XYZ file of C-alpha atoms in Angstrom:
599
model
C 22.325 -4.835 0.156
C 19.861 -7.986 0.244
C 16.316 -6.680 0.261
C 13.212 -9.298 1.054
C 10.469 -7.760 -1.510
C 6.782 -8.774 0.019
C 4.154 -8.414 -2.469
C 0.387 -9.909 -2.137
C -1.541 -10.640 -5.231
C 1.170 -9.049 -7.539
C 4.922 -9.117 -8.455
C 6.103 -11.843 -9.736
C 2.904 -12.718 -11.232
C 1.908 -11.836 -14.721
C -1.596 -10.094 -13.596
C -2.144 -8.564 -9.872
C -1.529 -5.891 -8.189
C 1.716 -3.206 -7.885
C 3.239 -5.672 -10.621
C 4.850 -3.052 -13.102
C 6.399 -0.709 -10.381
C 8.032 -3.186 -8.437
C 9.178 -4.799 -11.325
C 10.655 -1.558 -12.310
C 11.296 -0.971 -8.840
C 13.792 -4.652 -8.821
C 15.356 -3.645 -12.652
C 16.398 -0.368 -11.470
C 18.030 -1.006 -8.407
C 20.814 -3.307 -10.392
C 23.124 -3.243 -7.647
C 20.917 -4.914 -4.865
C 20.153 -8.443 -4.424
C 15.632 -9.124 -4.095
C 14.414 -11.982 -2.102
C 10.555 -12.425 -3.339
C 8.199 -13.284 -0.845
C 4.925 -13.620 -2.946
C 0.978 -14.272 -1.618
C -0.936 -15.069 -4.274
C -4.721 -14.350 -4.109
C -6.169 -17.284 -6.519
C -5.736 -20.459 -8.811
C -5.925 -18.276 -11.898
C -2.871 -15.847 -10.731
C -0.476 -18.795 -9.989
C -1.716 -20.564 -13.264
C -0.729 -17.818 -15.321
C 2.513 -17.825 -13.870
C 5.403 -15.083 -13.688
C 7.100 -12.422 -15.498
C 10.466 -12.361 -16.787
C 12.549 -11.662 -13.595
C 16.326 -9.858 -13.603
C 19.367 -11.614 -12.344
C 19.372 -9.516 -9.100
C 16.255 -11.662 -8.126
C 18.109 -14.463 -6.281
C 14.883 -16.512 -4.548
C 11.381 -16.213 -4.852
C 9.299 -18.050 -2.128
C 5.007 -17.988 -2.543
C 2.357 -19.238 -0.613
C -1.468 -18.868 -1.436
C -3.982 -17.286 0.330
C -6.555 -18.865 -1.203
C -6.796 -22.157 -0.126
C -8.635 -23.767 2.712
C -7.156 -27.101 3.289
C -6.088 -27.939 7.147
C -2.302 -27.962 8.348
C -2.994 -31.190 9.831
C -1.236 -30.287 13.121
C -2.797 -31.696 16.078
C -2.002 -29.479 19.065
C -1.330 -30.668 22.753
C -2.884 -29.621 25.829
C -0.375 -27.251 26.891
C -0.159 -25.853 23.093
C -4.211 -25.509 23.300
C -4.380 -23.587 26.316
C -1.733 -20.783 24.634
C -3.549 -20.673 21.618
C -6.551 -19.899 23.631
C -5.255 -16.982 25.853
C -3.820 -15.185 22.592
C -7.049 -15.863 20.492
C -8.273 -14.377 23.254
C -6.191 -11.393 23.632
C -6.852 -11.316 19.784
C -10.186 -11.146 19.582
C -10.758 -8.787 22.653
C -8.641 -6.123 20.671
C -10.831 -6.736 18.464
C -14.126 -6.233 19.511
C -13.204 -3.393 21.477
C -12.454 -1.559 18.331
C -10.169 2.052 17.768
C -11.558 4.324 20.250
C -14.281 1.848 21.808
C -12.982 1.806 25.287
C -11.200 -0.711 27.363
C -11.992 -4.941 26.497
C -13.632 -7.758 28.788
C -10.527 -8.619 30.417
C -8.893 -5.616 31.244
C -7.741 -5.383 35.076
C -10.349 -3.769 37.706
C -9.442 0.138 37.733
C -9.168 0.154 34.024
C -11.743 -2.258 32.466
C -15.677 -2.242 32.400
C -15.288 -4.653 35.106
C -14.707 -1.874 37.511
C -18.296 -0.517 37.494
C -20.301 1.899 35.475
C -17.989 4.597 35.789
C -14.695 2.979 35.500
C -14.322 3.118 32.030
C -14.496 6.841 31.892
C -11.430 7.103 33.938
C -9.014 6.026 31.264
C -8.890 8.890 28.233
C -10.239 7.149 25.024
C -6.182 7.765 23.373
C -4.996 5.541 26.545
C -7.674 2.901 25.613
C -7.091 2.921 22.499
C -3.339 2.640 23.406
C -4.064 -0.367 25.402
C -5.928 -2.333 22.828
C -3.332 -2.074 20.190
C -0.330 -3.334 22.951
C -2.730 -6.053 23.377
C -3.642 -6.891 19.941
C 0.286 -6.606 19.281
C 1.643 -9.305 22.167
C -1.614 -11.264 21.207
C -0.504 -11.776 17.375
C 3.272 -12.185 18.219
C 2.248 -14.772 21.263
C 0.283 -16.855 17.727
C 3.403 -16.199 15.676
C 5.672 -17.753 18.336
C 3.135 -20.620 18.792
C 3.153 -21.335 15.321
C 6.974 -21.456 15.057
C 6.686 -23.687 18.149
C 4.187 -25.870 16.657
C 4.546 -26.017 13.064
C 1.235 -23.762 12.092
C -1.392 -22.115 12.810
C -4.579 -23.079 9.859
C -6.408 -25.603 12.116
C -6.670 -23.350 15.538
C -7.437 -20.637 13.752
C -10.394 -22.170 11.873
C -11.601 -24.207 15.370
C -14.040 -24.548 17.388
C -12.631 -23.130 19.818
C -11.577 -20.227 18.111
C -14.763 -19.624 17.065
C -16.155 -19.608 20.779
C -13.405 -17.245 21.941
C -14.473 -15.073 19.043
C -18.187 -15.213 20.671
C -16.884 -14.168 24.097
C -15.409 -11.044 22.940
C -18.404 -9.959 21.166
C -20.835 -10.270 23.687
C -18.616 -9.085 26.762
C -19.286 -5.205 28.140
C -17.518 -2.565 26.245
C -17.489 -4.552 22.611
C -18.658 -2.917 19.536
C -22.603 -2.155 19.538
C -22.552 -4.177 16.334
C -20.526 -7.264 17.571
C -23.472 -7.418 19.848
C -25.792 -8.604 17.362
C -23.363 -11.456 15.775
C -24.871 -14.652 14.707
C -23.330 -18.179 14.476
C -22.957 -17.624 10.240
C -21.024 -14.249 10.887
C -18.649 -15.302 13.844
C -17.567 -18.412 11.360
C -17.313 -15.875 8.238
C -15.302 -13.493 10.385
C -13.116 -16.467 12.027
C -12.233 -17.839 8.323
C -11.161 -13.900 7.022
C -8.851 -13.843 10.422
C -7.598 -17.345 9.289
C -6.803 -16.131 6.117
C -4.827 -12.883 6.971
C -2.771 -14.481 9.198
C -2.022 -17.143 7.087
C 2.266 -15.610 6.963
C 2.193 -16.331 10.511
C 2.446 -19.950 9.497
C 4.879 -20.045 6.737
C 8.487 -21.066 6.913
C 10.253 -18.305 5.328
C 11.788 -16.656 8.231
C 14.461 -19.057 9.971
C 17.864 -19.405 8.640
C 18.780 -17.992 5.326
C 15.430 -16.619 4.867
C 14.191 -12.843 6.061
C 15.728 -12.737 8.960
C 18.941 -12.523 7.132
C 18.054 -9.438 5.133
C 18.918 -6.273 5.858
C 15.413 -4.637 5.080
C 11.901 -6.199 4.586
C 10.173 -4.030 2.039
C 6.593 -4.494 1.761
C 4.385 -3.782 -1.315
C 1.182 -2.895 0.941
C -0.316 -3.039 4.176
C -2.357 -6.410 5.669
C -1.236 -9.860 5.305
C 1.534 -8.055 2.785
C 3.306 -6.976 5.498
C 2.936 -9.506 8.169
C 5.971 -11.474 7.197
C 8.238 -8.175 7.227
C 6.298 -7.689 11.139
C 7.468 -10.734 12.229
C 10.909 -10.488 10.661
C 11.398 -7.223 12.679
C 9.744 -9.162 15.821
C 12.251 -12.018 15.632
C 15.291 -10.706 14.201
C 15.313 -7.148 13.929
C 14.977 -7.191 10.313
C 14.071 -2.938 9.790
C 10.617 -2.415 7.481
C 9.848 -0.254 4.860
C 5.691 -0.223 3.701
C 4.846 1.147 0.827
C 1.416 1.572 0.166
C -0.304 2.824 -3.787
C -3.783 2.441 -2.597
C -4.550 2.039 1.068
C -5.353 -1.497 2.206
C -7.699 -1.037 5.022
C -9.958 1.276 2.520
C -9.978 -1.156 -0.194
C -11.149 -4.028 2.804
C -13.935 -1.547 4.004
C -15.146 -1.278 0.346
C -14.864 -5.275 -0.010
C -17.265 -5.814 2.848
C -19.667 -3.416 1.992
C -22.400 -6.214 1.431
C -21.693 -8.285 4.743
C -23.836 -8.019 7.722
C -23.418 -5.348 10.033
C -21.895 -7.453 12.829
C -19.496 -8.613 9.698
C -18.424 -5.403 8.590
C -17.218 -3.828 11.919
C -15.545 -6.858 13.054
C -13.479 -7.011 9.655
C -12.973 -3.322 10.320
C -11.844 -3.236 13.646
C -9.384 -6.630 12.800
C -7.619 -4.801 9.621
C -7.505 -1.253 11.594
C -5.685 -3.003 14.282
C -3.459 -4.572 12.376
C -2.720 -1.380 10.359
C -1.705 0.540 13.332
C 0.626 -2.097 14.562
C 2.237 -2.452 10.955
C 3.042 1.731 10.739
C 4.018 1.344 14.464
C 6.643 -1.102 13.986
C 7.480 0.462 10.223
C 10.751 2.254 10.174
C 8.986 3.949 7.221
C 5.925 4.343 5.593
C 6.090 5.785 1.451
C 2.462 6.318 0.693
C 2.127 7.248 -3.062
C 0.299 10.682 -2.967
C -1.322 12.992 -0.296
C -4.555 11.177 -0.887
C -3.478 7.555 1.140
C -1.066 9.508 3.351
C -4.176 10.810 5.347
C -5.255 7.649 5.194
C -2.474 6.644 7.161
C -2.066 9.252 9.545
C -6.014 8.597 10.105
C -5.143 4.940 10.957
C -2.245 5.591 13.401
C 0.950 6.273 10.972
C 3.452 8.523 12.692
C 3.612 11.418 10.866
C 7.535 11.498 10.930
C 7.766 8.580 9.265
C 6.011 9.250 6.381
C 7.528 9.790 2.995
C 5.388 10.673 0.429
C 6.947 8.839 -2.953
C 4.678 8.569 -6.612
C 4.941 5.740 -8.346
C 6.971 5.503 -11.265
C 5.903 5.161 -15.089
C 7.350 4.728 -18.153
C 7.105 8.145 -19.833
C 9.231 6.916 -23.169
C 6.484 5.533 -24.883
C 4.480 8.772 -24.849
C 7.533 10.740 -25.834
C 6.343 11.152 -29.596
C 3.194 11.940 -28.658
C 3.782 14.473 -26.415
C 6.104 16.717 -28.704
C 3.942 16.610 -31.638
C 0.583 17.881 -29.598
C -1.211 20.077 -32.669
C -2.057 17.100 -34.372
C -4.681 16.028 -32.117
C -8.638 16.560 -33.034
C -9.230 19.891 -32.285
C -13.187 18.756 -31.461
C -12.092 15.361 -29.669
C -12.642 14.193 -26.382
C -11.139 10.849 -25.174
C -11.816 8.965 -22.171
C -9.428 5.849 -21.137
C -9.146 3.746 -18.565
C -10.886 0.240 -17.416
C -14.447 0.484 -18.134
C -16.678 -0.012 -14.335
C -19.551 1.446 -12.202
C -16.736 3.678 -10.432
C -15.869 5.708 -13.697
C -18.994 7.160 -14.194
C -19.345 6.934 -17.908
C -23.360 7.772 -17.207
C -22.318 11.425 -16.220
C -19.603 11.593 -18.797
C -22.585 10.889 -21.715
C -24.544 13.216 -20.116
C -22.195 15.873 -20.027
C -21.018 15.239 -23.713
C -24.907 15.759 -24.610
C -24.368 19.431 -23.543
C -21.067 19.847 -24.927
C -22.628 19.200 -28.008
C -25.331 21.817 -28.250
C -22.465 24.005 -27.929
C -19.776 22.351 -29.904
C -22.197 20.393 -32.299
C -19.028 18.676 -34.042
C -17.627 17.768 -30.900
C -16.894 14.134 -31.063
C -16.347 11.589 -27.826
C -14.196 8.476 -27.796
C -14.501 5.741 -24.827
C -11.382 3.519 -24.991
C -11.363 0.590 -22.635
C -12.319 -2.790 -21.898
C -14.462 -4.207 -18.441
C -12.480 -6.847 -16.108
C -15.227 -9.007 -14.802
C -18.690 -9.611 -15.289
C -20.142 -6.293 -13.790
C -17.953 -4.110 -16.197
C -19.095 -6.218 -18.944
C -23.029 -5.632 -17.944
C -22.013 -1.504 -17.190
C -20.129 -1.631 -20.730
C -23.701 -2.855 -22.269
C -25.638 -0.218 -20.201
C -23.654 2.239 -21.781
C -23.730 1.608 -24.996
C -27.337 1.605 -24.854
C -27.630 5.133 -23.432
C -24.928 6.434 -26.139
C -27.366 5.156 -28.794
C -30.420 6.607 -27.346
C -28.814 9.908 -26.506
C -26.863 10.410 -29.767
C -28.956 9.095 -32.624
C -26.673 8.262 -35.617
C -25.683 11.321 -37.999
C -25.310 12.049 -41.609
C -24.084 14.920 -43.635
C -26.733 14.104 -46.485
C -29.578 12.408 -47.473
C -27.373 9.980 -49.445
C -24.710 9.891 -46.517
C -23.848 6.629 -43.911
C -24.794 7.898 -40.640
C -22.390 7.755 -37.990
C -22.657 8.209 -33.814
C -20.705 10.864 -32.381
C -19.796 8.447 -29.746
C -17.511 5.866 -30.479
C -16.235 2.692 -28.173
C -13.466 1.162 -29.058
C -10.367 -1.063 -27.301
C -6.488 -1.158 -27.167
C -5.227 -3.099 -30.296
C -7.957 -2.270 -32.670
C -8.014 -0.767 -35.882
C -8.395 2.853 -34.913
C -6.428 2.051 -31.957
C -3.616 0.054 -32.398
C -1.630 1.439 -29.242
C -2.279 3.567 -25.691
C -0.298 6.246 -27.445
C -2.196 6.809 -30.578
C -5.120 6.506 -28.303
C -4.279 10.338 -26.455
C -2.699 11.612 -29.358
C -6.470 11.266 -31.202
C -7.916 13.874 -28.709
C -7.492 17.275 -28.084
C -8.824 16.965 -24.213
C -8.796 14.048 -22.183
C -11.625 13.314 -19.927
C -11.928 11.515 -15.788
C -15.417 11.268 -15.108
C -14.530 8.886 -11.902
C -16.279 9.198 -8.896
C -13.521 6.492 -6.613
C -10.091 6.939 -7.723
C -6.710 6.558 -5.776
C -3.888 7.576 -8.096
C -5.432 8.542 -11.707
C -2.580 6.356 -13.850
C -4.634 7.528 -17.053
C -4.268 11.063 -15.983
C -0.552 10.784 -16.174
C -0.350 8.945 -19.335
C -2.495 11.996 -20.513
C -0.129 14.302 -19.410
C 3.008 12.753 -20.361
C 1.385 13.059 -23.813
C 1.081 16.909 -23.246
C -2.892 16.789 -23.225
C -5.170 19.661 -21.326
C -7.395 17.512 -19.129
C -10.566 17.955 -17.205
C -11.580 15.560 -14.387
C -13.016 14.960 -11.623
C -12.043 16.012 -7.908
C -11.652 12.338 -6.498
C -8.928 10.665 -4.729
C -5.372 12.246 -5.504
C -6.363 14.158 -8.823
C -5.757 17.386 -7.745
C -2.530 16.206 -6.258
C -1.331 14.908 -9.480
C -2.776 17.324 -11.928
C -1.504 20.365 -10.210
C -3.148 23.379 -11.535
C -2.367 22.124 -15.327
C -5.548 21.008 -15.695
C -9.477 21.809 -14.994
C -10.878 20.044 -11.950
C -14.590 20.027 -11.613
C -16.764 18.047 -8.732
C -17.927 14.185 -9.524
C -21.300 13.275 -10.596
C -21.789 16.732 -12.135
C -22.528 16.384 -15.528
C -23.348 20.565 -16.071
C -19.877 21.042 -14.772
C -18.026 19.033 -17.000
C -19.773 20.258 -19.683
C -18.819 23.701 -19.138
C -14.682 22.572 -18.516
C -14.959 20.750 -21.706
C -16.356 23.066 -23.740
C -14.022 25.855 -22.394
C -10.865 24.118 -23.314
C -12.458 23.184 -26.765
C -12.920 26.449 -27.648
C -9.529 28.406 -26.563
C -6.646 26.180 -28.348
C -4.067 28.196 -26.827
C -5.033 27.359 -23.590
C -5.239 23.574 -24.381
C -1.614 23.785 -25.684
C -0.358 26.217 -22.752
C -1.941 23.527 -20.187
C -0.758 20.406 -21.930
C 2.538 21.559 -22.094
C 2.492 22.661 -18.048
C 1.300 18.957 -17.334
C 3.551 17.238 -19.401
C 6.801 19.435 -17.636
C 5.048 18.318 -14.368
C 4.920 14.847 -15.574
C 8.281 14.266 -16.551
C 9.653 15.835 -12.996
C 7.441 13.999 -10.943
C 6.318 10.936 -12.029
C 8.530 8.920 -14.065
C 10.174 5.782 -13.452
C 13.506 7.445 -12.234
C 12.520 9.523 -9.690
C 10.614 6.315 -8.019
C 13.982 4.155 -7.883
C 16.535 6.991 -6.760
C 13.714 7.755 -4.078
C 13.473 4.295 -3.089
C 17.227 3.715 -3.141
C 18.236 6.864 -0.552
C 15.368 5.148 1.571
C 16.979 1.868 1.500
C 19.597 3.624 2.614
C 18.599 5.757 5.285
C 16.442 2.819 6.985
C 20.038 0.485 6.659
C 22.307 3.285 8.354
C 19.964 3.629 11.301
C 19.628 0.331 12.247
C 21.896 -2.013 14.361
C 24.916 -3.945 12.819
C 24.095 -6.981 11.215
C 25.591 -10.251 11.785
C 28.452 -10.876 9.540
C 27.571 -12.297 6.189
C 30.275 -15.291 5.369
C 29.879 -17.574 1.964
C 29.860 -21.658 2.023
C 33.256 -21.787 3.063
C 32.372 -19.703 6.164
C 34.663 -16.523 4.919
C 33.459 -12.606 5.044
C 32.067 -11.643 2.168
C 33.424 -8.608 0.767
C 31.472 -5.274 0.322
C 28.095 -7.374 2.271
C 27.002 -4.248 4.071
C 27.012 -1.345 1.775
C 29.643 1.213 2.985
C 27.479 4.083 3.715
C 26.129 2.463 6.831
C 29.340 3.168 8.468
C 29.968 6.780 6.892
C 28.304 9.313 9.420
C 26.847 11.437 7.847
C 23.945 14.257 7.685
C 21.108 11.774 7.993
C 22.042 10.126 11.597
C 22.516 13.531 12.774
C 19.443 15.008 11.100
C 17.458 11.713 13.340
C 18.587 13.216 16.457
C 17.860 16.509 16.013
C 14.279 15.796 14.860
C 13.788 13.496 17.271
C 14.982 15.654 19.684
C 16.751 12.643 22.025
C 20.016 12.510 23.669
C 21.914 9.646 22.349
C 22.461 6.721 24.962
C 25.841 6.709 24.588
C 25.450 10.582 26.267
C 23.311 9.839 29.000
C 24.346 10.130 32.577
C 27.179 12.342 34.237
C 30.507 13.185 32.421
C 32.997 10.930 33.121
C 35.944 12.470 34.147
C 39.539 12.270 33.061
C 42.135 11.038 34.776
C 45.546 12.842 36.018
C 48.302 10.837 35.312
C 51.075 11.189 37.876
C 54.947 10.815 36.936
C 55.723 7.808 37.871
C 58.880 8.773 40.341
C 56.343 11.157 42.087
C 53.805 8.053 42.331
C 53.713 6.218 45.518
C 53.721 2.076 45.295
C 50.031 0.681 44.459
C 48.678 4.475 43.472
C 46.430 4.533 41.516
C 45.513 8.073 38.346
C 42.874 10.562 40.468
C 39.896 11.976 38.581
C 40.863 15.252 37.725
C 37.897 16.594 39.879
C 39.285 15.224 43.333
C 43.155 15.941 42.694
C 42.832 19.155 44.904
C 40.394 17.322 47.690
């Protein structure tokens, strides 16, 4: 089948997010053709251009989201006045936020406008209800403007956007904090709308573009999967989101240091748009238990969930993991990206009581910082090591050396991720934000005992083969690690449980076979396609994969969960027909339903 792959600051690109498992995702499925619709997020990504794609990748279209010039459109009158009732519609959703009761221009009966005690008259779910049909018509109304019109970049950044914005935020029943919105926060919030719906304006949808796929897959939530909502608007084009780490949380993290009026406006815009993205989903795969709350939180149907972990390359760790006893029997290793959110402060701490009960115990900190912030954290750190853990000798005569060492892929004492968990006997999360622990995998494809900290989907992924102790504790991951350092036959009985529960669950092949019985399922429940035909305006062979037209246990399993008579079976019976001899049958009779025969 012909999948349209939308990714946002990732795949194809060299550096970004969800590249490696939809690459794998694309090289696995061999037998599929991938249509690439790619966002990229800034200069630098599309500078350092794109992997090495497979043959099965037959277009790639990108657009950036990180520009600001104008379109240049100039609209009419006519084209003005519609872009102003669905801005409006827009922002009214908007303001009125999940939950916050019925907008400024809701009808009288259901609205504030009603009096005091109107609004108490519609249950909060109803409201709620409301809002998102409205924000829903409101952003398909802009999408068909924009097809109409050639783009949306100039409204959206106008004047008179702006002023609509402004309306909804100081009408009755918006937000308490949209209340307090100044000129600088109405024009920061205006430019992030502009921005996320930036796909509305693209040309990728008409004529051999996604609306002549059979599914629209997308990579995450937001602006990701705009494109594969208005495919499924326009041309019934069935989505699948998948979803790693949880969009909407990662934009209320990114606006933590906005202003108030900023921050719940952002929130209320991406909440609203997550809700009608798992509402119009045909399925939602989050990657562990941890972002499927998430999404059941934010609106997700819970029957179309499907909870599928990312694939990784366990091959690579294979040596590792079957030669476990040579590790350090006194090591611990920590590895991962080196940031405020890992918590190395609490790891040092702990490590300065593991060692006034392990005193050779010996702590290795393997990663690098990504930005500025990590680099200034990395330095922190390093000072706090040295103060804490003075440099040791065995003699008088002796080079001292710290118990703590910090060290980086590709050096000397580590030339690969491999040798780096084979060096330890216990591998060591001291995170206190995590979504899916990647390192904790790698450790356990390796067939290391591991003790980390409850956060995000840890406990999910570790499984009872590991210890799990509460973040920012210090004391308590002391006491884990200095339990598994001194009972080796635990460490080896645990290491070998995670590593079994590594290789079942999380490796590369179980990700693509998941993904490919979804592609499936989602193609055999929707409508026929149009015929496919090649340049010479023939059939193509074998276009629509066979098993769409093969019933089978899952169309039957759909209407027994849902628990829907088909349409096909509505109504009364139809009744058959008696067919009389035609000697007995009297000129210009015509066959009597068997029910009135005997009338």
């Amino acid at each position: 089948m012909r999948i349209g792959l939308l990714t946002e600051g990732g795949y194809p690109y060299v550096s970004g997010d969800a590249r490696l498992w939809c690459d794998r995702l694309v090289r696995g499925l061999g037998r599929h053709e991938f249509d690439i619709y790619a966002l990229s997020r800034s200069e630098r990504q599309e500078g350092e251009g794109w992997v090495q794609l497979p043959p099965q990748v037959t277009r790639v279209r990108t657009a950036p989201l990180w520009t600001v010039e104008d379109d240049g459109i100039t609209y009419g009158r006519r084209a003005r006045r519609r872009f102003t009732e669905y801005y409006r519609e827009l922002a009214t959703a908007v303001c009125s936020g999940p939950g916050a009761g019925p907008g400024p221009e809701a009808p009288v009966g259901v609205g504030a406008s009603a009096g005091a005690g109107a609004a108490s008259e519609v249950p909060p779910e109803a409201s709620d209800g409301l809002e998102a049909d409205r924000f829903g018509t409101a952003l398909y109304g802009l999408a068909e403007l924009a097809r109409d019109e050639g783009g949306l970049v100039g409204a959206l950044r106008s004047e008179a956007a702006v002023r609509e914005l402004e309306r909804a935020c100081r009408a009755p029943g918006a937000l308490r904090a949209a209340h307090t919105a100044h000129v600088p926060d109405l024009l920061a919030v205006a430019a992030h709308i502009e921005r996320a719906l930036r796909p509305l304006s693209l040309d990728w949808y008409e004529g051999d573009g996604l609306g002549s796929v059979d599914l629209c897959h997308a990579t995450a939530g937001g602006s990701a999967a705009l494109p594969g909502l208005l495919a499924r608007h326009f041309f019934g084009v069935p989505l699948l989101v998948t979803e790693y780490g949880v969009q909407l949380r990662a934009h209320y993290l990114a606006s933590a240091d906005a202003s108030p009026a900023v921050r719940a406006l952002l929130a209320a815009f991406h909440g609203r748009l997550a809700r009608e993205v798992y509402r119009q989903a045909a399925l939602i795969t989050p990657g562990n238990a941890h972002a499927r709350r998430w999404q059941e939180r934010c609106g997700a149907d819970r029957a179309k969930l499907r909870t599928v972990y990312p694939g990784m390359e366990a091959t690579r760790f294979a040596d590792v993991g079957e030669r476990a006893e040579d590790a350090d029997p006194d090591t611990l290793v920590w590895i991962g990206r080196v940031e405020p959110a890992k918590d190395l402060v609490s790891l040092l701490h702990a490590f300065g009581e593991v060692r006034k009960q392990v005193p050779g115990a010996r702590l290795r900190i393997v990663g690098a910082p990504t930005d500025a912030e990590g680099v200034a954290y990395l330095g922190h750190c390093r000072a706090l090591a040295a103060h804490l853990f003075p440099d040791e000798a065995e003699g008088a005569y002796a080079i001292g050396d710290n118990p703590v060492r910090f060290e980086e892929i590709g050096g000397p004492r580590t030339p690969s991720l491999a040798e780096a968990y084979a060096a330890g006997a216990v591998i060591v999360l001291s995170s206190v934000v995590e979504g899916f622990p990647i390192s904790l995998v790698e450790a356990m494809f390796c067939g290391r005992a591991t003790v980390s900290t409850d956060v995000g989907a840890v406990v999910e992924v570790i499984g009872g083969t590991g210890l799990v102790v509460p973040p920012r504790n210090p004391r308590a991951l002391a006491e884990a690690c200095v339990a598994l350092l001194r009972d080796p036959a635990r460490r080896t009985r645990l290491g070998a449980a995670a590593r079994a529960r590594a290789l079942e669950l999380f490796t590369v092949e179980q990700n693509v076979a998941a993904f490919h019985g979804l592609y499936l399922e989602i193609v055999s429940h929707g409508p026929a396609r149009p015929a496919y035909v090649d340049d010479t305006a023939e059939p193509l062979p074998f276009a629509v994969p066979a098993e769409m037209h093969v019933p089978g246990g899952w169309t039957e399993s759909r209407l027994a969960v849902a628990g829907r008579t088909p349409s096909w079976a509505a109504g009364n019976p139809v009744r058959a027909t008696i067919q009389a001899p035609e000697q007995d049958r009297a000129p210009g009779q015509v066959p009597v339903p068997a029910g009135e025969a005997t009338r």
